[in-house]
Short mmCIF file of C-alpha atoms in Angstrom, two decimals:
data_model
loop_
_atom_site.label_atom_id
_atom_site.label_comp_id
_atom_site.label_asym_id
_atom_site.label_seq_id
_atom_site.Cartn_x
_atom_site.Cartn_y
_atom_site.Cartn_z
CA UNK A 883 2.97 -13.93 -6.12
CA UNK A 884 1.00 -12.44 -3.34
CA UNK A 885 0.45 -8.79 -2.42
CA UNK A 886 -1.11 -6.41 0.33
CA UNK A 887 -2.97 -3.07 -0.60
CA UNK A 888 -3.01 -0.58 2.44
CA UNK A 889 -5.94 1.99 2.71
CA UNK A 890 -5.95 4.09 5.22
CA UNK A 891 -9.47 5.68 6.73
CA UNK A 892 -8.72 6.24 10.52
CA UNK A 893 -4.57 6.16 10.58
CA UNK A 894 -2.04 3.51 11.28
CA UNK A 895 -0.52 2.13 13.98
CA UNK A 896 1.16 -0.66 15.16
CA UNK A 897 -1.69 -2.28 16.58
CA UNK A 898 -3.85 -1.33 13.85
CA UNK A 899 -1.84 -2.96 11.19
CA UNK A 900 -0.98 -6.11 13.33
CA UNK A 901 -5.07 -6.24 13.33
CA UNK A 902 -5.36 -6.16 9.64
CA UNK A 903 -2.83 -9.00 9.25
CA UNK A 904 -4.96 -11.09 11.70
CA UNK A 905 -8.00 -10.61 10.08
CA UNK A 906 -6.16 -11.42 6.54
CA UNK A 907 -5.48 -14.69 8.30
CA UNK A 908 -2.61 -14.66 10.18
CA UNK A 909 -2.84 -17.08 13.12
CA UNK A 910 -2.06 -14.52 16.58
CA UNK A 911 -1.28 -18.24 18.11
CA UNK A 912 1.22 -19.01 15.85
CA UNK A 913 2.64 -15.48 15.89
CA UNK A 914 2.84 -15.86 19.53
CA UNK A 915 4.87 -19.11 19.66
CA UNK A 916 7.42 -17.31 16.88
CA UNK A 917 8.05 -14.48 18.93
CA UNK A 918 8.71 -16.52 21.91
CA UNK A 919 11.87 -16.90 20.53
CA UNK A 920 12.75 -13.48 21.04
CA UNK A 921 13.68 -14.15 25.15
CA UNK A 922 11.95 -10.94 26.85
CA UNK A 923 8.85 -10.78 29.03
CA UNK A 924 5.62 -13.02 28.65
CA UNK A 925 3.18 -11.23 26.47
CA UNK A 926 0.18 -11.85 24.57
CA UNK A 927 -1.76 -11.04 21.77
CA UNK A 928 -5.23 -10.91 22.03
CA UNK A 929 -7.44 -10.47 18.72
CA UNK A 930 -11.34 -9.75 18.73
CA UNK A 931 -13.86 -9.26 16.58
CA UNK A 932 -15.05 -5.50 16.55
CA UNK A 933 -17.62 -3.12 14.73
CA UNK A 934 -17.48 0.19 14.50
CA UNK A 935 -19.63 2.32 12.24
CA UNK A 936 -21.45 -0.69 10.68
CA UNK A 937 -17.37 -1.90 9.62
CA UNK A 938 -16.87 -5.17 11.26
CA UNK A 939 -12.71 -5.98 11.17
CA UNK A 940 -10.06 -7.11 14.21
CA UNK A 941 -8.61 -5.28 17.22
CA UNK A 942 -5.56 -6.06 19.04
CA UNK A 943 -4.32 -5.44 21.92
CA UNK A 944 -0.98 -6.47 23.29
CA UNK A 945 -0.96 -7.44 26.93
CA UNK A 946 2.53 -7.29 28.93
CA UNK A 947 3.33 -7.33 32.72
CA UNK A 948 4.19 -3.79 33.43
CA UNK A 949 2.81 -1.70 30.99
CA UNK A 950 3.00 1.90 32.23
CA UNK A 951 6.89 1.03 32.54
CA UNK A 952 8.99 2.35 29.54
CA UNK A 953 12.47 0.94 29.10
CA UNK A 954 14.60 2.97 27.14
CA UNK A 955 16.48 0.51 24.81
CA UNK A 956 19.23 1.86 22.45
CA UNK A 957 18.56 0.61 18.61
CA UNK A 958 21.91 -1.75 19.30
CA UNK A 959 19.70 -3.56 21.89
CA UNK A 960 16.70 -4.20 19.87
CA UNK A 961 18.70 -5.59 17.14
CA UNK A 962 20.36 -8.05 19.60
CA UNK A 963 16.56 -9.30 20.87
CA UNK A 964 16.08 -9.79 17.24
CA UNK A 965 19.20 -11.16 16.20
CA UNK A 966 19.74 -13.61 19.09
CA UNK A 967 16.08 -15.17 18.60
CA UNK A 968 14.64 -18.11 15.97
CA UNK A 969 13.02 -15.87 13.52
CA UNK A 970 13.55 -16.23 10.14
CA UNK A 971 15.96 -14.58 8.44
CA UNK A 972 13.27 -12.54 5.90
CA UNK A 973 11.77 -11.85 9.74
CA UNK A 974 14.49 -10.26 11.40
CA UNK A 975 15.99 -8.34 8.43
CA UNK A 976 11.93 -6.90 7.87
CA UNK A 977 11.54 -6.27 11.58
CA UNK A 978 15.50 -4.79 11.50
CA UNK A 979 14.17 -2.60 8.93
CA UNK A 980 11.75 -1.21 10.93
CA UNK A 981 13.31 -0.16 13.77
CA UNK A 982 16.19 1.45 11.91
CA UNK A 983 14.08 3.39 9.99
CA UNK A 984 13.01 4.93 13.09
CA UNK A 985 16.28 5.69 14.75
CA UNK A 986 17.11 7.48 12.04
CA UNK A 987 13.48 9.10 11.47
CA UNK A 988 14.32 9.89 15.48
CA UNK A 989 17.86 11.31 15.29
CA UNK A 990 17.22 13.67 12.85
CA UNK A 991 14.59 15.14 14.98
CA UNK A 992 16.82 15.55 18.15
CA UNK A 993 19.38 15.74 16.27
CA UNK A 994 22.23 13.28 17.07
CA UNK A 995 22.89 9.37 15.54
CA UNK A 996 20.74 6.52 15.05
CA UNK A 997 23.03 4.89 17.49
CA UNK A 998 22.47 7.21 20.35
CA UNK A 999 18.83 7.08 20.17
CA UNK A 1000 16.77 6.22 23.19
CA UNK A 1001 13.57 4.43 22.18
CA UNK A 1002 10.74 5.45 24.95
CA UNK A 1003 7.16 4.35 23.57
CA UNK A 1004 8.43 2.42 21.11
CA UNK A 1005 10.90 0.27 23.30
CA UNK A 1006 8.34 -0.38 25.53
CA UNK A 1007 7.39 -4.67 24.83
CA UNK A 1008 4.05 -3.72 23.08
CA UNK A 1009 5.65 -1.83 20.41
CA UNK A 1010 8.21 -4.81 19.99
CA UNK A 1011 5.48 -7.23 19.85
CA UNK A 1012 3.60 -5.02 17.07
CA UNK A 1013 6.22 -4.75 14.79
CA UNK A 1014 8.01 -8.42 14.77
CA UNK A 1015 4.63 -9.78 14.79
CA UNK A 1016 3.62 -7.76 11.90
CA UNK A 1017 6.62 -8.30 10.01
CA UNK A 1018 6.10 -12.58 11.04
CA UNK A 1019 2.44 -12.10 10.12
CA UNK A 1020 3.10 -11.04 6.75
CA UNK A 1021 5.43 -14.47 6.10
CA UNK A 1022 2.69 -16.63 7.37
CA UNK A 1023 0.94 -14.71 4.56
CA UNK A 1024 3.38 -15.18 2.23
CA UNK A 1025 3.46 -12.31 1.17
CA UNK A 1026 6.07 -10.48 -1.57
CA UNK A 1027 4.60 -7.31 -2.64
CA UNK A 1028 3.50 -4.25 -0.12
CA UNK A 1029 0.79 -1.08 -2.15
CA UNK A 1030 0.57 1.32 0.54
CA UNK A 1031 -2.35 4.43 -0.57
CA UNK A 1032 -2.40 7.90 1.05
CA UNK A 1033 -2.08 8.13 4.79
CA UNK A 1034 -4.44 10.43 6.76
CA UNK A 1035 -2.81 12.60 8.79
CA UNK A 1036 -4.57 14.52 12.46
CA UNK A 1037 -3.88 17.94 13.90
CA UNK A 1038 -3.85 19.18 16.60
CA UNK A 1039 -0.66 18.26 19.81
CA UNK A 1040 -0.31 14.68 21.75
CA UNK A 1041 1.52 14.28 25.14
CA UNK A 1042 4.58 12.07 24.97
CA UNK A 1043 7.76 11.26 26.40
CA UNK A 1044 9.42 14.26 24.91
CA UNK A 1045 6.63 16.40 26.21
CA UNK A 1046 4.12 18.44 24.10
CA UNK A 1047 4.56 17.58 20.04
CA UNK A 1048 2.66 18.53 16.97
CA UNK A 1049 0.85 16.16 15.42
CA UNK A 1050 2.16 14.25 13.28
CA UNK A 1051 4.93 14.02 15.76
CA UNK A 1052 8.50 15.12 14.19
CA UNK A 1053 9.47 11.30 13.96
CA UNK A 1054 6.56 10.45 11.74
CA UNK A 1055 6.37 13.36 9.39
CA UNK A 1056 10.26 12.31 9.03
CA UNK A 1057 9.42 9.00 8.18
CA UNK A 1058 6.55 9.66 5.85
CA UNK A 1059 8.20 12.12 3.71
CA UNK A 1060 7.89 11.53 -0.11
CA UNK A 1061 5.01 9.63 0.88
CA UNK A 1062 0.81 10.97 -0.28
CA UNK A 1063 -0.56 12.15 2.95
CA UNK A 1064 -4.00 13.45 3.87
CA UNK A 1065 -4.98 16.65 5.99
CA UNK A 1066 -7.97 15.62 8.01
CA UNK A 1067 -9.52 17.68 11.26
CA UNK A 1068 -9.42 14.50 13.70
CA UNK A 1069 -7.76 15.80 16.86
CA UNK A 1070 -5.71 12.42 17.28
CA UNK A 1071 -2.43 10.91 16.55
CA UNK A 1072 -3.74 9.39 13.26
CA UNK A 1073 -0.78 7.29 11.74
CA UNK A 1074 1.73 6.92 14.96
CA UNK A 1075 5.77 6.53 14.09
CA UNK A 1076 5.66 2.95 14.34
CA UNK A 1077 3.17 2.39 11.80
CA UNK A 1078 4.79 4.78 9.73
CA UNK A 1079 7.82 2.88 9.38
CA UNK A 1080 6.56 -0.45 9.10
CA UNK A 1081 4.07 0.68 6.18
CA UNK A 1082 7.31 2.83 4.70
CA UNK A 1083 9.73 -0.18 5.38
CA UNK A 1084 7.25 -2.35 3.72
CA UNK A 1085 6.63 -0.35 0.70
CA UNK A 1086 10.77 -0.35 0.19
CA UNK A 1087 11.50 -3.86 0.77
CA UNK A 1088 8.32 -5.46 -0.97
CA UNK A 1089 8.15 -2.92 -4.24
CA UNK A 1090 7.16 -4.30 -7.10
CA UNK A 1091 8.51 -2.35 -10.62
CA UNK A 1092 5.28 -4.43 -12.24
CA UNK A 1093 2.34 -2.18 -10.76
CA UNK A 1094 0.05 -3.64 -14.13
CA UNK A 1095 0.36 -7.38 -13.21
CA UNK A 1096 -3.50 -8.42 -13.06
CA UNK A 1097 -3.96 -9.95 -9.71
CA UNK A 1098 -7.51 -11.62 -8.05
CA UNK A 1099 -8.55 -10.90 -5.11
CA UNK A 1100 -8.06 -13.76 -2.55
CA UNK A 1101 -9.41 -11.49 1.13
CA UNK A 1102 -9.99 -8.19 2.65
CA UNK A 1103 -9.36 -7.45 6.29
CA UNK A 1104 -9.60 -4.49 8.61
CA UNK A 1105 -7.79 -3.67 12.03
CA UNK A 1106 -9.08 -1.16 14.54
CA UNK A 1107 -7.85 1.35 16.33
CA UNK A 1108 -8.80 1.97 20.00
CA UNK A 1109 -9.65 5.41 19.50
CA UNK A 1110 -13.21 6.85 18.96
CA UNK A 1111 -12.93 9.06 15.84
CA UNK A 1112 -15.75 12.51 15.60
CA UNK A 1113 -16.14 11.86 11.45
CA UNK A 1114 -14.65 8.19 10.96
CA UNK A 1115 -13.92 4.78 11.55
CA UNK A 1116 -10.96 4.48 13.15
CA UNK A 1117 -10.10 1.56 10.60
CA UNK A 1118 -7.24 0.43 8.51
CA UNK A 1119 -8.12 -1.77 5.10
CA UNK A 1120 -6.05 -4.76 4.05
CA UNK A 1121 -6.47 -6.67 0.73
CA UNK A 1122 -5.07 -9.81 0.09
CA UNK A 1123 -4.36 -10.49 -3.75
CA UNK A 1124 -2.61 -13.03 -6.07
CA UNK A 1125 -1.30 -13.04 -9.01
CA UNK A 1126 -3.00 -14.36 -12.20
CA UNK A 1127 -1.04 -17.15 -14.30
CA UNK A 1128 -0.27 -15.37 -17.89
CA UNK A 1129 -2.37 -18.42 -19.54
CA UNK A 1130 -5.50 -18.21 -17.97
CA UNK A 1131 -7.43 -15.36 -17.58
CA UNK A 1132 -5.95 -12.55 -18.88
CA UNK A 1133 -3.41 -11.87 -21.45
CA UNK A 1134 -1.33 -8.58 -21.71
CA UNK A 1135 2.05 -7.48 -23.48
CA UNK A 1136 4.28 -4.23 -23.41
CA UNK A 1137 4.02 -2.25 -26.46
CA UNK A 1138 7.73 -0.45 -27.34
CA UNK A 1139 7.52 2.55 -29.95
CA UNK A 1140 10.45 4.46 -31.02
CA UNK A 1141 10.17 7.67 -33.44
CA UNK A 1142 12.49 7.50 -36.74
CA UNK A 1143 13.48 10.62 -38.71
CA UNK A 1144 16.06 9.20 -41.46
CA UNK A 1145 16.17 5.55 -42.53
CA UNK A 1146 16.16 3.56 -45.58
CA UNK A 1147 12.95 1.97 -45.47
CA UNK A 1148 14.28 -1.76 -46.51
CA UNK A 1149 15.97 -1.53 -42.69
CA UNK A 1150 12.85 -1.18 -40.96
CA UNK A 1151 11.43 -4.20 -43.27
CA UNK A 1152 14.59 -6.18 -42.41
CA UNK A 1153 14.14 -5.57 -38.51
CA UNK A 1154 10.63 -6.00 -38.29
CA UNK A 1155 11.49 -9.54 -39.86
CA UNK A 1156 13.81 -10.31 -37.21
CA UNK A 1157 11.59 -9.11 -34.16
CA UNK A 1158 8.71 -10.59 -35.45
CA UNK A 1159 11.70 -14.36 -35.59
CA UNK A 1160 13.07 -13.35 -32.28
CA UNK A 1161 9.20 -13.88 -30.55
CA UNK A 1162 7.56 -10.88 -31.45
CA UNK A 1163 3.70 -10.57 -31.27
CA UNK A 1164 3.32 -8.17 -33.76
CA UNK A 1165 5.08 -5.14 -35.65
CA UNK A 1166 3.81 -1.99 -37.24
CA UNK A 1167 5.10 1.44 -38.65
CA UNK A 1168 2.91 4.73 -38.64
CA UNK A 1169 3.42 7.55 -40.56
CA UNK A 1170 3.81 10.70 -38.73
CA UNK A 1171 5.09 14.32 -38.67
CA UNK A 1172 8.29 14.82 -36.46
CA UNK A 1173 10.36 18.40 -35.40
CA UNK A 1174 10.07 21.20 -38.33
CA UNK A 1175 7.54 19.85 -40.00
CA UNK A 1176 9.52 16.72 -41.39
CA UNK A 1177 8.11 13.87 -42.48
CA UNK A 1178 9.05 10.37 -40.11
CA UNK A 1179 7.82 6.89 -39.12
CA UNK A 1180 7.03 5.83 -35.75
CA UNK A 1181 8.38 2.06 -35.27
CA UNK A 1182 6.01 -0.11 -32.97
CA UNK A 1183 6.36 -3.85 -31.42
CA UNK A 1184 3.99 -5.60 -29.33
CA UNK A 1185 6.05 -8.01 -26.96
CA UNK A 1186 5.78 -10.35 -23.62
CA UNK A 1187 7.09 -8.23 -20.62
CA UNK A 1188 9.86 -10.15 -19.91
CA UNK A 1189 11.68 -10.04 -23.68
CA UNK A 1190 11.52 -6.01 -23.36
CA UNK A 1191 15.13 -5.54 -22.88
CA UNK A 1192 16.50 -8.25 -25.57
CA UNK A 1193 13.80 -6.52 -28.29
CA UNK A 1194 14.89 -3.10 -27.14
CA UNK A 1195 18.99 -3.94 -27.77
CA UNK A 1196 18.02 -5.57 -31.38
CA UNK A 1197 16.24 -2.21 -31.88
#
C-alpha cells in the first residue's frame, strides 16, 4: 500500500500540487497523452526544475491557447468532459470529486445549487488540466492513502471574478472547514479553492482508519508556486511512502483491555484459555481499584489487528 503526506509551507494550489506529483515521479508526458482523451483545447504541461530559498522541487505551468479567456462552464458540463473521455474509472470519479466539492463549496457562498454554479477561474482549461492531471498523477503513483497536515492560510483581499474577496476567498474557507489551518501574515492567496478541494477530496476518498501502519519512505518531492513569498518558500512537500510487510521489519499488535467489577474468577481463566486457542498473543489480568473504592480486575489481550473484532465478540 502506498501513501502521500501533504505539508504545506507556502499554500496549495492546483499547480502547486500537480508539481509535487511530478517531482514524486509522475511522468507530465504520460499525463498529457491521458488527458488527451478529454476532447477540449491543445494544452500542455510544462515541468521545470526550480530553487527557491536553497529548496530545489518542480514548477508547473499549464500552457493553453487563450488564456486570459474564462469560459463559464456549469458543473453538468465538466462532468460530461470527464465522463465522455478514456480516463479511468478511479480517474474520473477522483477528478468528479473534485469539482463537486467545489460547486457546492461555491453555492453556499452565493447562495443557490451546485447545479447553477458558474465556474469562472476554475473553468478556465488550466484549472481542468490541474485537477484531472493531479487526480491521473496520483494513479500513475499508485497511490491508496492521502495524510494531508495543516494548511497555511494568507490575509489580506485578492481581485477575482466576483470582484474584491477576503482571503481565504469564501469558497475555500467553505471547503477547508473541519480542516487544521494556519494564520500566517503573507499578503497572498495561500491555498486557492482548487487546491483546497483536491487536498480535501483526497483526504475523504483515500482515508486510511490504520494511521499506525509502519510505512518506509520510498521519495520526497516539492512543487512551487509562482509567487514570491516576504518570509517563505512558496513550496508544497510531498512524501511518497509504502507500506512495510508485517514479517519483516517491524512487528506490532493491538492491545484490547476491558475493566471487570463482578466475576467468578474461574471465567476469566476459562476465556483467557480460549483467546489465547483462538490466536491470541498473549493474555493478562491486573488488579485494580474501580468506582467507590471497589476492588476489580482489568482483563488484557495482545492480538494481530485484523482478529480485533472476532476477540472482541468472544469477550
Amino acid at each position: 500500500m502506498r501513501s502521500i503526506r501533504f505539508d504545506s509551507v507556502g499554500g496549495a494550489s492546483g499547480d502547486m500540487i500537480l508539481a509535487t506529483l511530478i517531482d514524486l515521479g509522475a511522468d507530465p508526458s504520460m499525463l498529457s497523452n491521458q488527458l488527451a482523451s478529454l476532447h477540449v483545447d491543445k494544452f500542455s504541461i510544462n515541468a521545470e526544475r526550480y530553487i527557491s530559498d536553497s529548496f530545489s522541487g518542480t514548477r508547473v505551468t499549464v500552457n493553453v491557447p487563450h488564456k486570459h479567456d474564462y469560459f463559464e462552464r456549469h458543473l453538468s458540463d465538466i462532468v460530461a468532459l470527464i465522463d465522455n473521455s478514456n480516463l479511468s474509472q478511479r480517474v474520473k470519479t477522483s477528478s468528479k470529486a473534485v469539482f463537486e466539492l467545489l460547486a457546492a463549496a461555491e453555492a453556499k457562498a452565493h447562495n443557490t445549487t451546485p447545479d447553477r454554479i458558474h465556474f469562472h477561474e476554475v473553468g478556465a482549461m488550466d484549472s481542468i488540466v490541474d485537477i484531472v492531471a493531479s487526480c491521473s498523477a496520483l494513479e500513475l503513483l499508485n497511490v491508496d492513502v492521502i495524510h494531508v497536515g495543516p494548511l497555511p492560510l494568507g490575509c489580506g483581499t485578492i481581485t477575482c471574478a466576483h470582484g474584491v474577496l477576503p482571503i481565504p476567498v469564501p469558497a475555500t474557507a467553505e471547503i477547508l472547514a473541519g480542516s487544521p489551518v494556519v494564520q500566517t501574515d503573507e499578503p497572498f492567496e495561500l491555498v486557492t479553492p482548487t487546491g483546497a478541494a483536491l487536498l480535501t477530496a483526497w483526504r475523504r476518498q483515500y482515508a486510511d482508519d490504520e494511521n499506525d501502519r509502519p510505512t518506509t519512505i520510498v521519495r520526497t518531492g516539492a512543487g512551487f508556486g509562482h509567487h514570491k513569498l516576504k518570509s517563505r518558500p512558496n513550496m508544497l512537500r510531498g512524501i511518497l511512502m509504502e507500506s512495510c510487510p508485517n514479517n519483516t521489519l517491524f512487528d506490532y499488535c493491538t492491545v484490547l483491555e476491558c475493566n471487570i467489577d463482578d466475576t467468578v474468577p474461574e471465567l476469566l481463566g476459562t476465556l483467557a484459555a480460549k483467546l489465547l486457542k483462538n490466536g491470541a498473543l498473549d493474555t493478562f489480568t491486573t488488579a485494580v481499584q474501580m468506582k467507590k473504592q471497589r476492588p476489580g480486575i482489568l482483563f488484557t489481550v495482545l492480538c494481530m489487528p485484523q482478529d480485533k473484532n472476532k476477540f472482541i465478540d468472544m469477550i
